[in-house]
CSV table of C-alpha atoms in Angstrom, one decimal:
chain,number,residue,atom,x,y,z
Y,1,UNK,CA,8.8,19.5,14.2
Y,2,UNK,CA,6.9,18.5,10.7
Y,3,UNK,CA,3.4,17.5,11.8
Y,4,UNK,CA,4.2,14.1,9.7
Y,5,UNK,CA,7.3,13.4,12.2
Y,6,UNK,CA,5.4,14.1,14.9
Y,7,UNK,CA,2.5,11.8,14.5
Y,8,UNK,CA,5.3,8.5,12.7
Y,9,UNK,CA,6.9,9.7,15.8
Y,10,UNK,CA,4.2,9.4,18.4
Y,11,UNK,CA,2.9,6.5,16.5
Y,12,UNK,CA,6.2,4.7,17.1
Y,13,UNK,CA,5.5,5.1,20.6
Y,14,UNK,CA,2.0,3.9,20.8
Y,15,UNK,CA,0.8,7.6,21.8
Y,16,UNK,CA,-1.9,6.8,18.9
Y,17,UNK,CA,-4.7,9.5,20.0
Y,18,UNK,CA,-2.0,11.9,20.3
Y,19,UNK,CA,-0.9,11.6,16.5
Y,20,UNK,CA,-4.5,12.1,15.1
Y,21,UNK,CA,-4.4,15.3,16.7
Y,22,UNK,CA,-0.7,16.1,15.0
Y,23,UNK,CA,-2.3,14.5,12.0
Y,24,UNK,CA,-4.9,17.4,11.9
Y,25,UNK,CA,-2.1,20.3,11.4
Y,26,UNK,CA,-0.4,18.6,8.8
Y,27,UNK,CA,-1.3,19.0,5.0
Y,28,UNK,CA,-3.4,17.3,3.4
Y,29,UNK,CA,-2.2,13.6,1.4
Y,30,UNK,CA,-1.5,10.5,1.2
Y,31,UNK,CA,1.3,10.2,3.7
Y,32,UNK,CA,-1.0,11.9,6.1
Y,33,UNK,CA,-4.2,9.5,5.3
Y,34,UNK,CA,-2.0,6.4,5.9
Y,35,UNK,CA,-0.6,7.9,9.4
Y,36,UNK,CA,-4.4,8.4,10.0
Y,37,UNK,CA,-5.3,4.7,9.1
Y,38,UNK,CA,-2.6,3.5,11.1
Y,39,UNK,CA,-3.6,5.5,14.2
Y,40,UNK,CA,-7.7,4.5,13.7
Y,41,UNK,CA,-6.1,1.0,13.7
Y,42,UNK,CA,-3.9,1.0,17.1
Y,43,UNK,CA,-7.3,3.2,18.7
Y,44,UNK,CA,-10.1,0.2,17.2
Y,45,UNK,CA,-11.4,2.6,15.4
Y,46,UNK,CA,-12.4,-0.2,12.4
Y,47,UNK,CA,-15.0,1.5,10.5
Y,48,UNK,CA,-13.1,4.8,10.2
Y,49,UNK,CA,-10.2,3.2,9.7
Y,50,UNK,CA,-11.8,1.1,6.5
Y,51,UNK,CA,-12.8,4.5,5.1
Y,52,UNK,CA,-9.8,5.6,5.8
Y,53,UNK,CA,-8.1,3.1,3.2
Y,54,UNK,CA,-10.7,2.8,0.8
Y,55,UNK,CA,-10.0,7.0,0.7
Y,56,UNK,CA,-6.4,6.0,-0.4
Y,57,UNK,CA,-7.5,3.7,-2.8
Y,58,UNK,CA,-9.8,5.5,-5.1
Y,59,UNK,CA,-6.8,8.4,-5.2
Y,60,UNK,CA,-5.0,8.9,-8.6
Y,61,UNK,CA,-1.8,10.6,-6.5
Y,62,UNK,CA,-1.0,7.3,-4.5
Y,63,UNK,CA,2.6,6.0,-5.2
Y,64,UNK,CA,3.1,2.5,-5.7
Y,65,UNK,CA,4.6,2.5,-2.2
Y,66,UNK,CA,1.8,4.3,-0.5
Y,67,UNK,CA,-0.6,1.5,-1.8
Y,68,UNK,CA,1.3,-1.4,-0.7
Y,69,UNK,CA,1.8,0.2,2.8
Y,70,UNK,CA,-2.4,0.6,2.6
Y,71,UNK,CA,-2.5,-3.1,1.3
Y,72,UNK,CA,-1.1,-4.2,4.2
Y,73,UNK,CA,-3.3,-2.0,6.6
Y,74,UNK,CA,-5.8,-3.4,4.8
Y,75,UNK,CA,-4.9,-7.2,6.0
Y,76,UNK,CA,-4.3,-5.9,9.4
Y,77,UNK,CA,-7.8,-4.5,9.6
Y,78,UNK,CA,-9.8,-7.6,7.7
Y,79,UNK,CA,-7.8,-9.7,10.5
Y,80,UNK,CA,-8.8,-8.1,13.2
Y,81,UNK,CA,-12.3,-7.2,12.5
Y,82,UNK,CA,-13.2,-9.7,10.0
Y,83,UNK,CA,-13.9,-13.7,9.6
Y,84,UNK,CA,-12.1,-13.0,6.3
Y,85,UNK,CA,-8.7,-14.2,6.9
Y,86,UNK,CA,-8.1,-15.5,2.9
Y,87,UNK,CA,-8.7,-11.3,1.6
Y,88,UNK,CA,-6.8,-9.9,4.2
Y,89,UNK,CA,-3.8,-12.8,3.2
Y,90,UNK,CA,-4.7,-11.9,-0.6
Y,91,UNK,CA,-4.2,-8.2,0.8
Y,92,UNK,CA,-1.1,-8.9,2.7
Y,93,UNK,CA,0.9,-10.7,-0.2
Y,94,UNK,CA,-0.3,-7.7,-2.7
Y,95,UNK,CA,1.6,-5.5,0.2
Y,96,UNK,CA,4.6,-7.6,-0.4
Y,97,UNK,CA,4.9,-7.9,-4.1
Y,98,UNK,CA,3.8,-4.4,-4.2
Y,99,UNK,CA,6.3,-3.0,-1.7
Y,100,UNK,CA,9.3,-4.6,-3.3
Y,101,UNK,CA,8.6,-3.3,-6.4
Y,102,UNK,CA,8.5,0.1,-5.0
Y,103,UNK,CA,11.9,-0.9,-3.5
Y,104,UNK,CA,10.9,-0.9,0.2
Y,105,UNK,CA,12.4,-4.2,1.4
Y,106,UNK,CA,11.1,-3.0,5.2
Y,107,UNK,CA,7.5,-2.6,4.5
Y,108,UNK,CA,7.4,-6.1,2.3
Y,109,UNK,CA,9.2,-7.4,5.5
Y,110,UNK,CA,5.7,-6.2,7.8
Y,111,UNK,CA,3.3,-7.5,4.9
Y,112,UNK,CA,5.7,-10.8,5.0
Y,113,UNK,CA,4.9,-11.0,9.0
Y,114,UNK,CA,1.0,-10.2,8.8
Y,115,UNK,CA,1.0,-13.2,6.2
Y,116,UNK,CA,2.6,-15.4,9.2
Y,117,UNK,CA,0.0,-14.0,11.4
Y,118,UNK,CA,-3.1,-14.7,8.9
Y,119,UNK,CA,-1.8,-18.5,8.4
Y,120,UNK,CA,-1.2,-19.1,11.9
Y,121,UNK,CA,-4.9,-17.9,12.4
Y,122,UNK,CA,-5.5,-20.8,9.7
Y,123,UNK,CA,-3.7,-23.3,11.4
Y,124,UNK,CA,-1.0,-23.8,8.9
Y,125,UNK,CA,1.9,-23.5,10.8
Y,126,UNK,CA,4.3,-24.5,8.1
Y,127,UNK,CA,3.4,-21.7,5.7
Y,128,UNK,CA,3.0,-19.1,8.8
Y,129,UNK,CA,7.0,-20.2,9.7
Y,130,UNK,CA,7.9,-20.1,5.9
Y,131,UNK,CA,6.2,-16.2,5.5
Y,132,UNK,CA,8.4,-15.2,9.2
Y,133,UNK,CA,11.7,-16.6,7.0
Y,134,UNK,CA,10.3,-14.0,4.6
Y,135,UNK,CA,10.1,-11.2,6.5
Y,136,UNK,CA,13.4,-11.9,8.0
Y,137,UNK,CA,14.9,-12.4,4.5
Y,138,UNK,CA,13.1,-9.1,3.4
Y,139,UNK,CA,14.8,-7.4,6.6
Y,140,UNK,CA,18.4,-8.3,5.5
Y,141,UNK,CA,21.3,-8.8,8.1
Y,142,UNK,CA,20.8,-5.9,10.3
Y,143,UNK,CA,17.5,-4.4,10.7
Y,144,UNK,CA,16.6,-1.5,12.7
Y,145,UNK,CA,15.2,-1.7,16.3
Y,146,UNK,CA,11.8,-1.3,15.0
Y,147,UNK,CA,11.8,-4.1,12.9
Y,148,UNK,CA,14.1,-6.6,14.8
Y,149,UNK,CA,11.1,-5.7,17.6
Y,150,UNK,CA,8.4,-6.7,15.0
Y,151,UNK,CA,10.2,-9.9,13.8
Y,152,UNK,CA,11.1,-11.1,17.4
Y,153,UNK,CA,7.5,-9.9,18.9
Y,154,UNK,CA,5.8,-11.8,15.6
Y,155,UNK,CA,7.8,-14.8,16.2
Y,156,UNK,CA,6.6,-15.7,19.6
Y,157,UNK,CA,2.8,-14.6,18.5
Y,158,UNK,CA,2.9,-17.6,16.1
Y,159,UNK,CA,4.8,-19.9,18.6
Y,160,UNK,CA,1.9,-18.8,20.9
Y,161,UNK,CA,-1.1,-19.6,17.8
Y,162,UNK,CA,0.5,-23.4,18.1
Y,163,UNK,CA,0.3,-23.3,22.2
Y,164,UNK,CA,4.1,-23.2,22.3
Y,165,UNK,CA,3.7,-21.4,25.6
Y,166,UNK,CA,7.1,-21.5,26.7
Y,167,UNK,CA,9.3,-20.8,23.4
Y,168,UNK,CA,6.4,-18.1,23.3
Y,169,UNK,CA,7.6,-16.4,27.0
Y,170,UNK,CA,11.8,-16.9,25.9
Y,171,UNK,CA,10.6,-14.8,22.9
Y,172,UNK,CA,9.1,-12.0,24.3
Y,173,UNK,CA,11.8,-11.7,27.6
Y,174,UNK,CA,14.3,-11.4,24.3
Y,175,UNK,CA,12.3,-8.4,23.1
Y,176,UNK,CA,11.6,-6.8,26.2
Y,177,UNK,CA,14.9,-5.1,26.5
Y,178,UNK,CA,14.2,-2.2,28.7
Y,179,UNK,CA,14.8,1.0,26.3
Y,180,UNK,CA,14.5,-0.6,23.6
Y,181,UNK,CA,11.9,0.1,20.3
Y,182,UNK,CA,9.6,-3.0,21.0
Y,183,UNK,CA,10.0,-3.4,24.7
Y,184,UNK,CA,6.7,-1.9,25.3
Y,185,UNK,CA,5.1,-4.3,22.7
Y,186,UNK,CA,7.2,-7.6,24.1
Y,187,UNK,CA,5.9,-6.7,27.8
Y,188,UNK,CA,2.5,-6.7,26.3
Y,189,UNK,CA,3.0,-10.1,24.5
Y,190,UNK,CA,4.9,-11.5,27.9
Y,191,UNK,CA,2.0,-10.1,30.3
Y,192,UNK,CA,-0.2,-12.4,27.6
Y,193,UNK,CA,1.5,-15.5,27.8
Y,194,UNK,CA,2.0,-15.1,31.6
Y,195,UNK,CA,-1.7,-14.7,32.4
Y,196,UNK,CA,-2.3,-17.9,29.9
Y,197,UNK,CA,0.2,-19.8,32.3
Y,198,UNK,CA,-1.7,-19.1,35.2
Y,199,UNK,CA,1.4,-16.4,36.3
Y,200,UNK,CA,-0.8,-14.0,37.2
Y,201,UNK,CA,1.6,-11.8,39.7
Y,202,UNK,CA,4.0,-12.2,36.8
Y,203,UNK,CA,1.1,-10.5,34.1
Y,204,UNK,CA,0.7,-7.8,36.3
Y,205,UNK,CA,4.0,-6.6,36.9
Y,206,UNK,CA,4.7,-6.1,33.1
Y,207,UNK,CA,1.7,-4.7,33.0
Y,208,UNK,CA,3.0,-2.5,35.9
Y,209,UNK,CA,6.0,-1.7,33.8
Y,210,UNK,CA,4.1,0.0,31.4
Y,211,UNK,CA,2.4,2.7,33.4
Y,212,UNK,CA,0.8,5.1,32.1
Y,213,UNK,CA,-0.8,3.1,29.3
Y,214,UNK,CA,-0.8,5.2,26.3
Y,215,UNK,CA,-3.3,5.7,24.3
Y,216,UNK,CA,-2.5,3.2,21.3
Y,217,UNK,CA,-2.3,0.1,23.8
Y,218,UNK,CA,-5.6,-0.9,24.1
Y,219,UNK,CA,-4.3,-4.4,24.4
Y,220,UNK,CA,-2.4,-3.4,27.8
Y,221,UNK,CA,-6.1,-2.4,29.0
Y,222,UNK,CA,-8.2,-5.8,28.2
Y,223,UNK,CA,-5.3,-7.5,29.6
Y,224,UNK,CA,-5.7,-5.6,33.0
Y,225,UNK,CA,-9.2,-5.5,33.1
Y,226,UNK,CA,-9.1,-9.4,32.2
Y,227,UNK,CA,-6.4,-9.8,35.2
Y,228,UNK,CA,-8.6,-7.3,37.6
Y,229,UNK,CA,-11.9,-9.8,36.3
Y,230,UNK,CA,-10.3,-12.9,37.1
Y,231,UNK,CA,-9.5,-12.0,40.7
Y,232,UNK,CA,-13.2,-10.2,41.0
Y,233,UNK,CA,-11.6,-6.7,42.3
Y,234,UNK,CA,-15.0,-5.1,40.0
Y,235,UNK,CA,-14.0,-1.5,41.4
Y,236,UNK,CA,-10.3,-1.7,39.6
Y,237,UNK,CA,-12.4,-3.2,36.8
Y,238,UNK,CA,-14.5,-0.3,36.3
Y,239,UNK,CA,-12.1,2.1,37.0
Y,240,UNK,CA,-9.9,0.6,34.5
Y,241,UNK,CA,-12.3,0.8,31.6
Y,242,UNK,CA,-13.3,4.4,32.7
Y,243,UNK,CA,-9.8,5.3,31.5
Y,244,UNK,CA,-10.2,3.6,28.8
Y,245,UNK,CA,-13.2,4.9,27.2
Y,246,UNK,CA,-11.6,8.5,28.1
Y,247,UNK,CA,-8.7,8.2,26.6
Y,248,UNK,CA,-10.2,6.4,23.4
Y,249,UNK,CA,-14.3,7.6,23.3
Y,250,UNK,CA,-15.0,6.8,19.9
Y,251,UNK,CA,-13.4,2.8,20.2
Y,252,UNK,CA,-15.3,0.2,18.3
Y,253,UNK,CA,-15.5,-1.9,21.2
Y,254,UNK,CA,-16.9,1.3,23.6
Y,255,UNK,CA,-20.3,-0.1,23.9
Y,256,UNK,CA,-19.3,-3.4,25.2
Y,257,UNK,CA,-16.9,-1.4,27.5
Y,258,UNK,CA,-19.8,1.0,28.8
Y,259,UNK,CA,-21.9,-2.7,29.7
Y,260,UNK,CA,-18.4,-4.4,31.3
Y,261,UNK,CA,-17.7,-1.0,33.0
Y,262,UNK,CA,-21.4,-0.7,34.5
Y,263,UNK,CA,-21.5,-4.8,35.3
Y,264,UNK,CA,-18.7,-4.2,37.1
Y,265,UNK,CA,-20.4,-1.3,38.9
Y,266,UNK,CA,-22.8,-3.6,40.0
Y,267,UNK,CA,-20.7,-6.4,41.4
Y,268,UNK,CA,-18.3,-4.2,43.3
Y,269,UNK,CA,-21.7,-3.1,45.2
Y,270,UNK,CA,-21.7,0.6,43.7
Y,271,UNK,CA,-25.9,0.1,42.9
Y,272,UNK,CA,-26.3,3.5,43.0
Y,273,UNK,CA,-23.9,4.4,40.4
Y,274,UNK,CA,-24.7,1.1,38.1
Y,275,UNK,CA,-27.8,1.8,37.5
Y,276,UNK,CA,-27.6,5.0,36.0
Y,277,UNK,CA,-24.9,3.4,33.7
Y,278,UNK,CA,-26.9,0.6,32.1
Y,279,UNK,CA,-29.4,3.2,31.7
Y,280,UNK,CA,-27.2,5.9,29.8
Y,281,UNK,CA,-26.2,3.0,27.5
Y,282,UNK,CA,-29.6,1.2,26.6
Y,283,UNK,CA,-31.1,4.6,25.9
Y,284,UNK,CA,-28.4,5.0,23.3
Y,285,UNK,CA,-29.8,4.7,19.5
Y,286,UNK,CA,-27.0,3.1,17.9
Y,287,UNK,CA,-27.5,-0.9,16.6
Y,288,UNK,CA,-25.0,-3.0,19.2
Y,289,UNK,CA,-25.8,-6.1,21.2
Y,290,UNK,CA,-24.5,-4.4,23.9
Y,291,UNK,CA,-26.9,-1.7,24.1
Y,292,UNK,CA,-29.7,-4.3,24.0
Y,293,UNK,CA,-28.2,-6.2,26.8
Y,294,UNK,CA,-27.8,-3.2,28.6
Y,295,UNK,CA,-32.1,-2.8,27.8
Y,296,UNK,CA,-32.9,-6.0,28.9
Y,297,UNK,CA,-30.1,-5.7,32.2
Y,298,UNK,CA,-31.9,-2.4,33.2
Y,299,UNK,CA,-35.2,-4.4,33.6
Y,300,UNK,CA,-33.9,-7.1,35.4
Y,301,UNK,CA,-32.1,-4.0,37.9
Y,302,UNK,CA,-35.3,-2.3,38.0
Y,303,UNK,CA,-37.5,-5.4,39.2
Y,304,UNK,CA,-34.3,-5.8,41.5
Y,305,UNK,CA,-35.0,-2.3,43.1
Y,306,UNK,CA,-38.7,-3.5,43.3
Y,307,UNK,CA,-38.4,-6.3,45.1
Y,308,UNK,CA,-35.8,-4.6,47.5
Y,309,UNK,CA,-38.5,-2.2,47.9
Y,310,UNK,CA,-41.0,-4.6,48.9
Y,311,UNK,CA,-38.9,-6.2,51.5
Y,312,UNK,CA,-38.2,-3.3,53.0
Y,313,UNK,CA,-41.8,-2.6,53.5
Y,314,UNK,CA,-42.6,-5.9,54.7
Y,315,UNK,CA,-40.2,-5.4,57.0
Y,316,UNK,CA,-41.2,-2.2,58.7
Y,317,UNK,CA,-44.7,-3.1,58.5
Y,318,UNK,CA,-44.8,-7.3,59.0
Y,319,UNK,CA,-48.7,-7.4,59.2
């Protein structure tokens, strides 16, 4: 199989890790770079995935449909990482113009739905409905599984931005058609909207349908470790984010999953094993919060161990 189809393919199927490595064989581009930003994206990978884009935008070779696809990357990224929800909507309406001019009606259709998601995130529900009708326009009569996923899955995300909790669930059960292209997304979003409920056997059995998580769901993760959190099993916890940082090592978000992962050490009484693993991350040199909480936790473990120390001695020796 082309390298290309392989990674769109894998992609598709949120095996995200998987396609950079298919990415790597294929020749260099622009097609290839905007696989690559897509991947970055699904993994957290921010930064790279910022230089990733900014790569396609200084290039001379970059269609006009090539740059509307990274324009609405681009708004994807800035919401995500960013307070700055006004450029990433500036970004996701260039996406649109741009992509209709290039005579892709699908990928205006995407920038149309990341507008919805940007103005829901502003509170203006009005406009957020008015850029779904978009998208829906954009996608014509009958579009394909994919994007019928993305409309439905993008609809009960903004229900959900207004606390419409219940038309959010009906939404999502909708999508969640088992074999279809966005079931795996739709059992995400449901497991979501379950946990908000308070449904919390409910959460966990989509969840359950999803296993293995792949490599480009790093929502399924947070969800479960949230889940395992909230009914304090901190071994699950930990193992859970062991996978995670695995599967997906170079994740923005892998320092504050080395301190959740070695907090929960601690809790589920593994001292022994804790320890070590607030010390591996403060003695890391990178700037994070987390690696200075981690500093200031293995302090506060350390004068733990003393004291624990001490008692034992006064103990074996009371006088």
């Amino acid at each position: 199989m082309d390298p290309l189809q392989e990674a769109l393919s894998l992609l598709d199927g949120g095996y995200a890790a998987e396609a950079l490595t298919a990415i790597e064989r294929a020749p260099a581009g622009v097609p290839a770079t905007i696989l690559q930003a897509r991947a970055e994206l699904a993994l957290d990978r921010f930064d790279h995935a910022h230089a990733t884009l900014r790569s396609i935008f200084r290039r001379d070779d970059a269609s006009g449909k090539h740059r509307a696809h990274a324009l609405v990357l681009q708004a994807v990224l800035l919401r995500r990482s960013s307070p700055l929800l006004d450029e990433a909507l500036d970004s996701a309406l260039r996406g649109a113009t741009g992509a209709m001019r290039a005579g892709e009606p699908a990928l205006a259709a995407e920038a149309h739905v990341e507008a919805a998601r940007l103005l829901a995130a502003k509170r203006s529900r009005e406009l957020a409905e008015a850029q779904l009708a978009r998208a829906v326009e954009r996608a014509g009569a009958s579009p394909d599984g994919a994007l019928a996923a993305l409309l439905a899955c993008a609809d009960a995300e903004i229900r959900l931005s207004f606390d419409d909790r219940p038309g959010a669930l009906e939404r999502y059960r909708a999508a969640a058609t088992p074999g279809s292209p966005g079931e795996r997304a739709a059992r995400i979003g449901w497991a979501n909207v379950a946990m908000l409920v308070g449904q919390f056997d409910e959460a966990h059995a989509q969840l359950a349908a999803l296993r293995p998580i792949r490599s480009g769901e790093a929502a399924a993760r947070r969800l479960q470790v949230r889940l395992l959190l909230a009914a304090h099993r901190w071994a699950e916890v930990a193992q859970v984010v062991d996978e995670g940082l695995r599967s997906n090592p170079a994740s923005d978000f892998r320092f504050r999953d080395r301190y959740e992962r070695a907090c929960a050490l601690y809790r589920a009484g593994y001292f022994a094993n804790a320890k070590p693993a607030f010390e591996e991350l403060a003695a890391m040199t990178e700037t994070s919060r987390w690696i200075e909480l981690a500093k200031r936790t293995t302090r506060l473990v350390e004068r733990h161990d003393l004291a624990q120390r001490r008692l034992v001695r006064l103990q074996a020796f009371p006088t």
